[in-house]
Amino acid sequence: MKTTNLLMSTAIAAMLFFASCKPKDAAIQAAIQAKEAAGITVAVTKGDVTLTGVVDDEATKAKAEEIAKAEKGVKSVINNLTIKPIAAPVVIAEDPVLIKNVADATKDFPTVKAEVKDGVIVLTGELKKASLITLMQHLSALHPKKIDNKLTIK
Amino acid sequence: MALQDKYSALTDAATAAGITDLAVREQDGVLYIDGTAADGATKDHLWEVYNEIDPNFASGDLVLNVNVAIDAAVTHAKVVTESSNLNIRKGPGTDQPIVGKAAHGEVITLVNRSNDLWWLVRTNDGEEGYCYAQYLEAQA
C-alpha cells in the first residue's frame, strides 16, 4: 500500500515536473512561425499545433507539417492548410471541330474569309465595323487559340 | 503579365459586372478571359471595353469568351439576326439541310440547349430543328 502511494506521488510529481518543463505555447508558436513560409498561420494550444492558410502545393503543405512536428514540445499537428486552386486550363478546340464551327459562324459574313490552322483563326477580306463585334463574339465562343484579324474595316 | 496589364480595364469591368466563373489566363502571348454574364447587355459592354483597348480587335492577343447565362426555366427565344430570317436546320451545322425558317424578331420555343452553338427549337408552325444560338436571345 505504501509502495503504491509512493509510486503514485512519484508519477504525479514527474508529470508536474515535465509539464512545467515544457516550453510555453507562445514560445512554440513563435519558434514554428519563424520557420514556416509566408502565408502560413501557426496556432498552439497546450502543445497542439494548428496550421492554417493557403499554400501553392501538396509538398509545401507536407513540409510545413514536418517543420511543426520537429519542434520540441509539440504534441500533435493539425494540418488545415489548403492548396491554392489552379485556374481552369485554357481550352483550345481541335482543328476539325474548329474548322466546322468557324464555317458555321462566318456563313453570314460573305465578305470574310476565315482560315484555321493549329487553332488559329486567320480572318481576311473586309467587313463593316458594325458587324465586326458580332463576328468576333461568334468566333471567340469557339475556343480558338488565337484570332488573327487581318480584316479591312469599312 | 504584360497582357493582363493591357487589358486590366476589361478584367476590372468584368469583375465589377459580376461575371461568374471568371477565369483570366495568359498563355503563349494570348490572354484568355472566360466567364458567364448575367445578360446580353453586360456581355456587349465588355466587348465595348475590349474595342476601346484594342480598336477593331486587330492585335490578336485576347480571346474573350463570355457567354450569357440562361435560366433553365427559359422556354422561349427571340430571333436576333441583323434583318434576315433565321434558318432552321435538320442537325447542328450549316452543312445540314434547311427544314424551316424563323422570321427576324419572331419568338420561338426552345426545346433543347445541350449544344452550346446550336439550339433545338420549334416554331409556332410546329417546325422543329436547329438554329445557330448566337442569333437567338433567350426570353426571360
CSV table of N, CA and C in Angstrom, one decimal, chain A:
chain,number,residue,atom,x,y,z
A,1,MET,N,0.8,-1.2,0.0
A,1,MET,CA,0.0,0.0,0.0
A,1,MET,C,0.9,1.2,0.0
A,2,LYS,N,1.8,1.2,0.8
A,2,LYS,CA,2.7,2.3,1.0
A,2,LYS,C,3.5,2.5,-0.4
A,3,THR,N,3.9,1.4,-0.9
A,3,THR,CA,4.7,1.4,-2.2
A,3,THR,C,3.8,2.1,-3.3
A,4,THR,N,2.5,1.7,-3.3
A,4,THR,CA,1.6,2.2,-4.3
A,4,THR,C,1.5,3.7,-4.2
A,5,ASN,N,1.3,4.2,-3.0
A,5,ASN,CA,1.2,5.6,-2.7
A,5,ASN,C,2.5,6.3,-3.2
A,6,LEU,N,3.6,5.7,-2.9
A,6,LEU,CA,4.8,6.3,-3.3
A,6,LEU,C,5.0,6.4,-4.8
A,7,LEU,N,4.6,5.3,-5.4
A,7,LEU,CA,4.6,5.3,-6.9
A,7,LEU,C,3.7,6.4,-7.5
A,8,MET,N,2.5,6.4,-6.9
A,8,MET,CA,1.5,7.4,-7.4
A,8,MET,C,2.1,8.8,-7.3
A,9,SER,N,2.6,9.1,-6.1
A,9,SER,CA,3.0,10.5,-5.9
A,9,SER,C,4.3,10.8,-6.8
A,10,THR,N,5.1,9.8,-7.0
A,10,THR,CA,6.2,10.0,-7.9
A,10,THR,C,5.7,10.3,-9.3
A,11,ALA,N,4.7,9.5,-9.7
A,11,ALA,CA,4.2,9.7,-11.0
A,11,ALA,C,3.6,11.1,-11.2
A,12,ILE,N,2.9,11.5,-10.2
A,12,ILE,CA,2.3,12.9,-10.2
A,12,ILE,C,3.4,13.9,-10.3
A,13,ALA,N,4.3,13.7,-9.4
A,13,ALA,CA,5.5,14.7,-9.3
A,13,ALA,C,6.2,14.8,-10.7
A,14,ALA,N,6.3,13.6,-11.3
A,14,ALA,CA,7.0,13.5,-12.6
A,14,ALA,C,6.2,14.3,-13.6
A,15,MET,N,4.9,14.1,-13.6
A,15,MET,CA,4.0,14.7,-14.6
A,15,MET,C,4.1,16.3,-14.4
A,16,LEU,N,4.0,16.7,-13.2
A,16,LEU,CA,4.1,18.1,-12.9
A,16,LEU,C,5.4,18.7,-13.4
A,17,PHE,N,6.5,17.9,-13.1
A,17,PHE,CA,7.8,18.3,-13.5
A,17,PHE,C,7.9,18.5,-15.0
A,18,PHE,N,7.5,17.5,-15.7
A,18,PHE,CA,7.6,17.6,-17.2
A,18,PHE,C,6.7,18.7,-17.7
A,19,ALA,N,5.5,18.8,-17.1
A,19,ALA,CA,4.6,19.8,-17.6
A,19,ALA,C,5.2,21.2,-17.5
A,20,SER,N,5.8,21.4,-16.3
A,20,SER,CA,6.4,22.7,-16.1
A,20,SER,C,7.6,23.0,-17.0
A,21,CYS,N,8.3,21.8,-17.4
A,21,CYS,CA,9.4,22.0,-18.3
A,21,CYS,C,9.1,22.3,-19.7
A,22,LYS,N,7.9,22.0,-20.1
A,22,LYS,CA,7.5,22.2,-21.5
A,22,LYS,C,7.6,23.7,-21.9
A,23,PRO,N,8.2,24.0,-23.0
A,23,PRO,CA,8.2,25.4,-23.4
A,23,PRO,C,6.7,25.8,-23.5
A,24,LYS,N,6.5,27.0,-23.2
A,24,LYS,CA,5.1,27.6,-23.3
A,24,LYS,C,4.6,27.6,-24.7
A,25,ASP,N,3.3,27.5,-24.8
A,25,ASP,CA,2.6,27.6,-26.2
A,25,ASP,C,3.1,28.7,-27.0
A,26,ALA,N,3.2,29.9,-26.4
A,26,ALA,CA,3.6,31.1,-27.1
A,26,ALA,C,5.0,31.0,-27.7
A,27,ALA,N,5.9,30.3,-26.9
A,27,ALA,CA,7.3,30.2,-27.4
A,27,ALA,C,7.3,29.2,-28.5
A,28,ILE,N,6.5,28.1,-28.4
A,28,ILE,CA,6.5,27.1,-29.5
A,28,ILE,C,5.9,27.8,-30.8
A,29,GLN,N,4.9,28.5,-30.5
A,29,GLN,CA,4.2,29.2,-31.7
A,29,GLN,C,5.2,30.1,-32.4
A,30,ALA,N,6.0,30.9,-31.6
A,30,ALA,CA,6.9,31.8,-32.2
A,30,ALA,C,8.0,31.1,-33.0
A,31,ALA,N,8.5,30.0,-32.4
A,31,ALA,CA,9.6,29.2,-33.0
A,31,ALA,C,9.1,28.6,-34.3
A,32,ILE,N,7.9,28.0,-34.3
A,32,ILE,CA,7.4,27.4,-35.6
A,32,ILE,C,7.1,28.5,-36.6
A,33,GLN,N,6.5,29.5,-36.2
A,33,GLN,CA,6.1,30.6,-37.1
A,33,GLN,C,7.3,31.1,-37.8
A,34,ALA,N,8.4,31.2,-37.1
A,34,ALA,CA,9.6,31.8,-37.7
A,34,ALA,C,10.2,30.9,-38.8
A,35,LYS,N,9.9,29.6,-38.7
A,35,LYS,CA,10.4,28.7,-39.7
A,35,LYS,C,9.5,28.4,-40.9
A,36,GLU,N,8.2,28.7,-40.7
A,36,GLU,CA,7.2,28.5,-41.7
A,36,GLU,C,7.2,29.5,-42.8
A,37,ALA,N,6.8,29.1,-44.0
A,37,ALA,CA,6.8,30.0,-45.1
A,37,ALA,C,5.7,31.1,-44.9
A,38,ALA,N,5.8,32.2,-45.6
A,38,ALA,CA,4.8,33.3,-45.5
A,38,ALA,C,3.4,32.7,-45.9
A,39,GLY,N,2.4,33.2,-45.3
A,39,GLY,CA,1.1,32.8,-45.6
A,39,GLY,C,0.5,31.6,-44.8
A,40,ILE,N,1.4,31.1,-43.9
A,40,ILE,CA,1.0,30.0,-43.0
A,40,ILE,C,0.9,30.6,-41.6
A,41,THR,N,-0.3,30.3,-41.0
A,41,THR,CA,-0.5,30.8,-39.7
A,41,THR,C,-0.4,29.6,-38.7
A,42,VAL,N,0.3,29.8,-37.6
A,42,VAL,CA,0.6,28.8,-36.6
A,42,VAL,C,-0.2,29.2,-35.3
A,43,ALA,N,-0.9,28.2,-34.8
A,43,ALA,CA,-1.6,28.4,-33.5
A,43,ALA,C,-1.2,27.2,-32.6
A,44,VAL,N,-1.0,27.5,-31.4
A,44,VAL,CA,-0.6,26.4,-30.4
A,44,VAL,C,-1.5,26.5,-29.2
A,45,THR,N,-2.1,25.3,-28.8
A,45,THR,CA,-2.8,25.2,-27.6
A,45,THR,C,-2.4,24.0,-26.9
A,46,LYS,N,-1.8,24.1,-25.7
A,46,LYS,CA,-1.3,23.0,-24.9
A,46,LYS,C,-0.5,22.1,-25.8
A,47,GLY,N,0.4,22.6,-26.6
A,47,GLY,CA,1.3,21.7,-27.4
A,47,GLY,C,0.7,21.2,-28.6
A,48,ASP,N,-0.6,21.4,-28.8
A,48,ASP,CA,-1.3,21.0,-30.1
A,48,ASP,C,-1.2,22.2,-31.1
A,49,VAL,N,-0.5,21.9,-32.2
A,49,VAL,CA,-0.3,22.9,-33.2
A,49,VAL,C,-1.4,22.8,-34.3
A,50,THR,N,-1.9,24.0,-34.7
A,50,THR,CA,-2.8,24.0,-35.8
A,50,THR,C,-2.3,24.9,-36.9
A,51,LEU,N,-2.2,24.4,-38.1
A,51,LEU,CA,-1.6,25.2,-39.2
A,51,LEU,C,-2.8,25.6,-40.1
A,52,THR,N,-2.9,26.9,-40.4
A,52,THR,CA,-3.9,27.3,-41.4
A,52,THR,C,-3.3,28.3,-42.4
A,53,GLY,N,-4.0,28.4,-43.5
A,53,GLY,CA,-3.5,29.3,-44.6
A,53,GLY,C,-3.6,28.6,-45.9
A,54,VAL,N,-3.1,29.3,-47.0
A,54,VAL,CA,-3.2,28.7,-48.3
A,54,VAL,C,-1.8,28.6,-48.8
A,55,VAL,N,-1.4,27.4,-49.3
A,55,VAL,CA,-0.1,27.2,-49.9
A,55,VAL,C,-0.2,26.8,-51.4
A,56,ASP,N,0.9,26.8,-52.1
A,56,ASP,CA,0.9,26.5,-53.5
A,56,ASP,C,0.6,25.1,-53.9
A,57,ASP,N,1.2,24.1,-53.1
A,57,ASP,CA,1.0,22.7,-53.5
A,57,ASP,C,1.1,21.8,-52.3
A,58,GLU,N,0.9,20.5,-52.6
A,58,GLU,CA,0.9,19.5,-51.6
A,58,GLU,C,2.2,19.3,-50.8
A,59,ALA,N,3.3,19.5,-51.6
A,59,ALA,CA,4.7,19.4,-51.0
A,59,ALA,C,4.9,20.4,-49.9
A,60,THR,N,4.5,21.7,-50.2
A,60,THR,CA,4.6,22.8,-49.3
A,60,THR,C,3.8,22.5,-48.0
A,61,LYS,N,2.6,21.9,-48.2
A,61,LYS,CA,1.8,21.6,-47.1
A,61,LYS,C,2.4,20.6,-46.2
A,62,ALA,N,3.0,19.5,-46.8
A,62,ALA,CA,3.6,18.4,-46.1
A,62,ALA,C,4.9,19.0,-45.3
A,63,LYS,N,5.6,19.8,-46.0
A,63,LYS,CA,6.8,20.4,-45.4
A,63,LYS,C,6.5,21.2,-44.2
A,64,ALA,N,5.4,22.0,-44.3
A,64,ALA,CA,5.0,22.8,-43.2
A,64,ALA,C,4.7,22.0,-41.9
A,65,GLU,N,4.1,20.8,-42.2
A,65,GLU,CA,3.7,19.9,-41.1
A,65,GLU,C,4.9,19.3,-40.5
A,66,GLU,N,5.9,19.0,-41.3
A,66,GLU,CA,7.2,18.4,-40.8
A,66,GLU,C,7.9,19.4,-39.9
A,67,ILE,N,7.9,20.6,-40.3
A,67,ILE,CA,8.6,21.7,-39.6
A,67,ILE,C,7.9,21.8,-38.2
A,68,ALA,N,6.6,21.8,-38.2
A,68,ALA,CA,5.9,21.9,-36.9
A,68,ALA,C,6.1,20.7,-36.0
A,69,LYS,N,6.1,19.5,-36.6
A,69,LYS,CA,6.3,18.3,-35.8
A,69,LYS,C,7.7,18.2,-35.2
A,70,ALA,N,8.7,18.8,-35.9
A,70,ALA,CA,10.0,18.7,-35.4
A,70,ALA,C,10.3,19.6,-34.2
A,71,GLU,N,9.4,20.5,-34.0
A,71,GLU,CA,9.6,21.5,-32.9
A,71,GLU,C,9.4,20.8,-31.5
A,72,LYS,N,10.3,21.1,-30.6
A,72,LYS,CA,10.3,20.5,-29.3
A,72,LYS,C,9.1,21.0,-28.6
A,73,GLY,N,8.4,20.0,-27.9
A,73,GLY,CA,7.3,20.4,-27.1
A,73,GLY,C,5.9,20.2,-27.8
A,74,VAL,N,6.0,19.9,-29.1
A,74,VAL,CA,4.8,19.8,-29.9
A,74,VAL,C,4.2,18.4,-29.7
A,75,LYS,N,2.9,18.3,-29.3
A,75,LYS,CA,2.3,17.0,-29.1
A,75,LYS,C,1.6,16.5,-30.4
A,76,SER,N,0.9,17.4,-31.1
A,76,SER,CA,0.3,17.0,-32.3
A,76,SER,C,0.2,18.2,-33.3
A,77,VAL,N,0.0,17.8,-34.5
A,77,VAL,CA,-0.1,18.9,-35.5
A,77,VAL,C,-1.4,18.7,-36.3
A,78,ILE,N,-2.3,19.7,-36.3
A,78,ILE,CA,-3.5,19.6,-37.2
A,78,ILE,C,-3.2,20.5,-38.4
A,79,ASN,N,-3.1,19.8,-39.5
A,79,ASN,CA,-2.7,20.5,-40.8
A,79,ASN,C,-4.0,20.9,-41.5
A,80,ASN,N,-4.4,22.1,-41.3
A,80,ASN,CA,-5.6,22.7,-42.0
A,80,ASN,C,-5.2,23.5,-43.2
A,81,LEU,N,-4.0,23.4,-43.7
A,81,LEU,CA,-3.5,24.2,-44.8
A,81,LEU,C,-4.3,23.8,-46.1
A,82,THR,N,-4.6,24.7,-46.9
A,82,THR,CA,-5.3,24.4,-48.2
A,82,THR,C,-4.4,24.7,-49.3
A,83,ILE,N,-4.7,24.0,-50.4
A,83,ILE,CA,-3.9,24.2,-51.6
A,83,ILE,C,-4.6,25.2,-52.5
A,84,LYS,N,-3.8,26.1,-53.0
A,84,LYS,CA,-4.3,27.2,-53.9
A,84,LYS,C,-4.9,26.6,-55.1
A,85,PRO,N,-6.2,26.9,-55.4
A,85,PRO,CA,-6.8,26.3,-56.6
A,85,PRO,C,-6.1,26.8,-57.9
A,86,ILE,N,-5.9,25.8,-58.8
A,86,ILE,CA,-5.3,26.2,-60.1
A,86,ILE,C,-6.4,26.7,-61.0
A,87,ALA,N,-6.1,27.8,-61.7
A,87,ALA,CA,-7.1,28.4,-62.6
A,87,ALA,C,-7.4,27.4,-63.7
A,88,ALA,N,-8.7,27.3,-64.1
A,88,ALA,CA,-9.1,26.4,-65.1
A,88,ALA,C,-8.2,26.5,-66.3
A,89,PRO,N,-7.7,25.4,-66.9
A,89,PRO,CA,-6.8,25.5,-68.0
A,89,PRO,C,-7.5,26.0,-69.2
A,90,VAL,N,-6.8,26.6,-70.1
A,90,VAL,CA,-7.3,27.2,-71.4
A,90,VAL,C,-7.7,26.0,-72.3
A,91,VAL,N,-9.0,26.1,-72.7
A,91,VAL,CA,-9.5,25.0,-73.6
A,91,VAL,C,-9.3,25.5,-75.1
A,92,ILE,N,-8.6,24.7,-75.9
A,92,ILE,CA,-8.5,25.1,-77.3
A,92,ILE,C,-9.0,24.0,-78.1
A,93,ALA,N,-9.9,24.4,-79.0
A,93,ALA,CA,-10.6,23.4,-79.8
A,93,ALA,C,-9.7,22.7,-80.8
A,94,GLU,N,-10.0,21.4,-81.1
A,94,GLU,CA,-9.2,20.7,-82.2
A,94,GLU,C,-9.6,21.3,-83.5
A,95,ASP,N,-8.6,21.3,-84.4
A,95,ASP,CA,-8.8,21.9,-85.8
A,95,ASP,C,-10.1,21.4,-86.5
A,96,PRO,N,-10.3,20.1,-86.6
A,96,PRO,CA,-11.5,19.7,-87.3
A,96,PRO,C,-12.8,20.3,-86.8
A,97,VAL,N,-12.9,20.3,-85.5
A,97,VAL,CA,-14.1,20.9,-84.8
A,97,VAL,C,-14.1,22.4,-85.1
A,98,LEU,N,-13.0,23.0,-84.9
A,98,LEU,CA,-12.9,24.5,-85.1
A,98,LEU,C,-13.2,24.9,-86.5
A,99,ILE,N,-12.7,24.1,-87.5
A,99,ILE,CA,-12.9,24.4,-88.9
A,99,ILE,C,-14.4,24.4,-89.2
A,100,LYS,N,-15.1,23.4,-88.7
A,100,LYS,CA,-16.6,23.3,-88.9
A,100,LYS,C,-17.3,24.4,-88.3
A,101,ASN,N,-16.9,24.7,-87.0
A,101,ASN,CA,-17.6,25.8,-86.3
A,101,ASN,C,-17.4,27.1,-86.8
A,102,VAL,N,-16.1,27.4,-87.3
A,102,VAL,CA,-15.8,28.7,-87.9
A,102,VAL,C,-16.6,28.8,-89.2
A,103,ALA,N,-16.8,27.7,-90.0
A,103,ALA,CA,-17.6,27.8,-91.2
A,103,ALA,C,-19.0,28.2,-90.9
A,104,ASP,N,-19.5,27.6,-89.8
A,104,ASP,CA,-20.9,27.9,-89.4
A,104,ASP,C,-21.0,29.4,-89.0
A,105,ALA,N,-20.0,29.8,-88.2
A,105,ALA,CA,-20.0,31.2,-87.6
A,105,ALA,C,-19.9,32.3,-88.7
A,106,THR,N,-19.1,32.0,-89.8
A,106,THR,CA,-18.8,33.0,-90.7
A,106,THR,C,-19.7,32.9,-92.0
A,107,LYS,N,-20.6,32.0,-92.0
A,107,LYS,CA,-21.5,31.8,-93.1
A,107,LYS,C,-22.3,33.1,-93.5
A,108,ASP,N,-22.7,33.8,-92.5
A,108,ASP,CA,-23.5,35.0,-92.8
A,108,ASP,C,-22.6,36.3,-93.0
A,109,PHE,N,-21.3,36.1,-93.1
A,109,PHE,CA,-20.4,37.2,-93.4
A,109,PHE,C,-19.7,36.9,-94.7
A,110,PRO,N,-20.4,37.0,-95.8
A,110,PRO,CA,-19.8,36.5,-97.1
A,110,PRO,C,-18.5,37.3,-97.5
A,111,THR,N,-18.3,38.5,-97.0
A,111,THR,CA,-17.1,39.2,-97.4
A,111,THR,C,-15.9,38.8,-96.6
A,112,VAL,N,-16.1,37.9,-95.6
A,112,VAL,CA,-15.0,37.5,-94.8
A,112,VAL,C,-14.5,36.1,-95.1
A,113,LYS,N,-13.2,35.9,-95.2
A,113,LYS,CA,-12.6,34.6,-95.5
A,113,LYS,C,-11.9,34.2,-94.2
A,114,ALA,N,-12.2,33.0,-93.7
A,114,ALA,CA,-11.5,32.6,-92.5
A,114,ALA,C,-10.8,31.3,-92.7
A,115,GLU,N,-9.6,31.2,-92.3
A,115,GLU,CA,-8.8,30.0,-92.4
A,115,GLU,C,-8.4,29.6,-91.0
A,116,VAL,N,-8.3,28.3,-90.8
A,116,VAL,CA,-8.0,27.7,-89.5
A,116,VAL,C,-6.7,26.9,-89.6
A,117,LYS,N,-5.7,27.1,-88.7
A,117,LYS,CA,-4.6,26.3,-88.7
A,117,LYS,C,-4.0,26.3,-87.3
A,118,ASP,N,-3.8,25.1,-86.7
A,118,ASP,CA,-3.3,24.9,-85.4
A,118,ASP,C,-4.1,25.8,-84.4
A,119,GLY,N,-5.4,25.8,-84.5
A,119,GLY,CA,-6.2,26.5,-83.6
A,119,GLY,C,-6.3,28.0,-83.8
A,120,VAL,N,-5.5,28.5,-84.8
A,120,VAL,CA,-5.5,30.0,-85.0
A,120,VAL,C,-6.5,30.3,-86.2
A,121,ILE,N,-7.4,31.2,-85.9
A,121,ILE,CA,-8.3,31.6,-87.0
A,121,ILE,C,-7.7,32.9,-87.6
A,122,VAL,N,-7.5,32.8,-89.0
A,122,VAL,CA,-7.0,34.0,-89.7
A,122,VAL,C,-8.1,34.6,-90.5
A,123,LEU,N,-8.4,35.8,-90.3
A,123,LEU,CA,-9.5,36.5,-91.0
A,123,LEU,C,-9.0,37.4,-92.0
A,124,THR,N,-9.4,37.3,-93.2
A,124,THR,CA,-9.1,38.2,-94.3
A,124,THR,C,-10.3,38.7,-95.0
A,125,GLY,N,-10.2,39.7,-95.8
A,125,GLY,CA,-11.4,40.2,-96.5
A,125,GLY,C,-11.7,41.6,-95.9
A,126,GLU,N,-13.0,41.9,-96.0
A,126,GLU,CA,-13.4,43.2,-95.5
A,126,GLU,C,-14.8,43.0,-94.8
A,127,LEU,N,-15.0,44.0,-93.9
A,127,LEU,CA,-16.3,43.9,-93.1
A,127,LEU,C,-16.6,45.3,-92.6
A,128,LYS,N,-17.9,45.5,-92.5
A,128,LYS,CA,-18.4,46.7,-91.9
A,128,LYS,C,-18.1,46.7,-90.4
A,129,LYS,N,-17.8,47.9,-89.9
A,129,LYS,CA,-17.4,47.9,-88.4
A,129,LYS,C,-18.6,47.4,-87.5
A,130,ALA,N,-19.8,47.7,-88.0
A,130,ALA,CA,-21.0,47.4,-87.1
A,130,ALA,C,-21.1,45.8,-87.0
A,131,SER,N,-20.6,45.1,-88.0
A,131,SER,CA,-20.7,43.6,-87.9
A,131,SER,C,-19.5,43.0,-87.3
A,132,LEU,N,-18.5,43.8,-87.1
A,132,LEU,CA,-17.2,43.2,-86.5
A,132,LEU,C,-17.4,42.6,-85.2
A,133,ILE,N,-18.1,43.3,-84.2
A,133,ILE,CA,-18.2,42.8,-82.9
A,133,ILE,C,-19.0,41.5,-82.9
A,134,THR,N,-20.1,41.4,-83.7
A,134,THR,CA,-20.9,40.2,-83.8
A,134,THR,C,-20.0,39.0,-84.3
A,135,LEU,N,-19.2,39.2,-85.4
A,135,LEU,CA,-18.4,38.2,-85.9
A,135,LEU,C,-17.4,37.7,-84.8
A,136,MET,N,-16.7,38.7,-84.1
A,136,MET,CA,-15.7,38.4,-83.1
A,136,MET,C,-16.3,37.6,-81.9
A,137,GLN,N,-17.6,38.0,-81.6
A,137,GLN,CA,-18.3,37.3,-80.5
A,137,GLN,C,-18.5,35.9,-80.9
A,138,HIS,N,-19.0,35.7,-82.1
A,138,HIS,CA,-19.2,34.3,-82.6
A,138,HIS,C,-18.0,33.5,-82.5
A,139,LEU,N,-16.9,34.0,-83.1
A,139,LEU,CA,-15.6,33.3,-83.2
A,139,LEU,C,-15.0,33.0,-81.8
A,140,SER,N,-15.1,34.0,-80.9
A,140,SER,CA,-14.5,33.8,-79.6
A,140,SER,C,-15.1,32.7,-78.8
A,141,ALA,N,-16.3,32.4,-79.1
A,141,ALA,CA,-17.0,31.3,-78.3
A,141,ALA,C,-16.6,29.9,-78.8
A,142,LEU,N,-15.8,29.8,-79.8
A,142,LEU,CA,-15.5,28.5,-80.4
A,142,LEU,C,-14.2,27.9,-79.9
A,143,HIS,N,-13.6,28.6,-78.9
A,143,HIS,CA,-12.3,28.1,-78.2
A,143,HIS,C,-11.1,28.1,-79.2
A,144,PRO,N,-10.9,29.2,-79.9
A,144,PRO,CA,-9.7,29.2,-80.8
A,144,PRO,C,-8.5,29.5,-79.9
A,145,LYS,N,-7.3,29.2,-80.5
A,145,LYS,CA,-6.1,29.6,-79.8
A,145,LYS,C,-5.9,31.1,-79.9
A,146,LYS,N,-6.2,31.6,-81.0
A,146,LYS,CA,-6.0,33.0,-81.3
A,146,LYS,C,-6.9,33.4,-82.5
A,147,ILE,N,-7.3,34.7,-82.5
A,147,ILE,CA,-8.0,35.2,-83.7
A,147,ILE,C,-7.1,36.3,-84.3
A,148,ASP,N,-6.6,35.9,-85.5
A,148,ASP,CA,-5.7,36.8,-86.2
A,148,ASP,C,-6.5,37.6,-87.2
A,149,ASN,N,-6.9,38.8,-86.8
A,149,ASN,CA,-7.9,39.6,-87.5
A,149,ASN,C,-7.1,40.5,-88.5
A,150,LYS,N,-7.1,40.1,-89.8
A,150,LYS,CA,-6.5,41.0,-90.8
A,150,LYS,C,-7.5,41.6,-91.7
A,151,LEU,N,-8.7,41.7,-91.2
A,151,LEU,CA,-9.8,42.3,-92.0
A,151,LEU,C,-9.6,43.8,-92.2
A,152,THR,N,-10.1,44.2,-93.4
A,152,THR,CA,-10.1,45.6,-93.7
A,152,THR,C,-11.5,46.1,-93.2
A,153,ILE,N,-11.5,47.0,-92.2
A,153,ILE,CA,-12.8,47.5,-91.7
A,153,ILE,C,-13.2,48.7,-92.4
A,154,LYS,N,-14.5,48.6,-92.9
A,154,LYS,CA,-15.0,49.7,-93.7
A,154,LYS,C,-15.8,50.7,-92.9
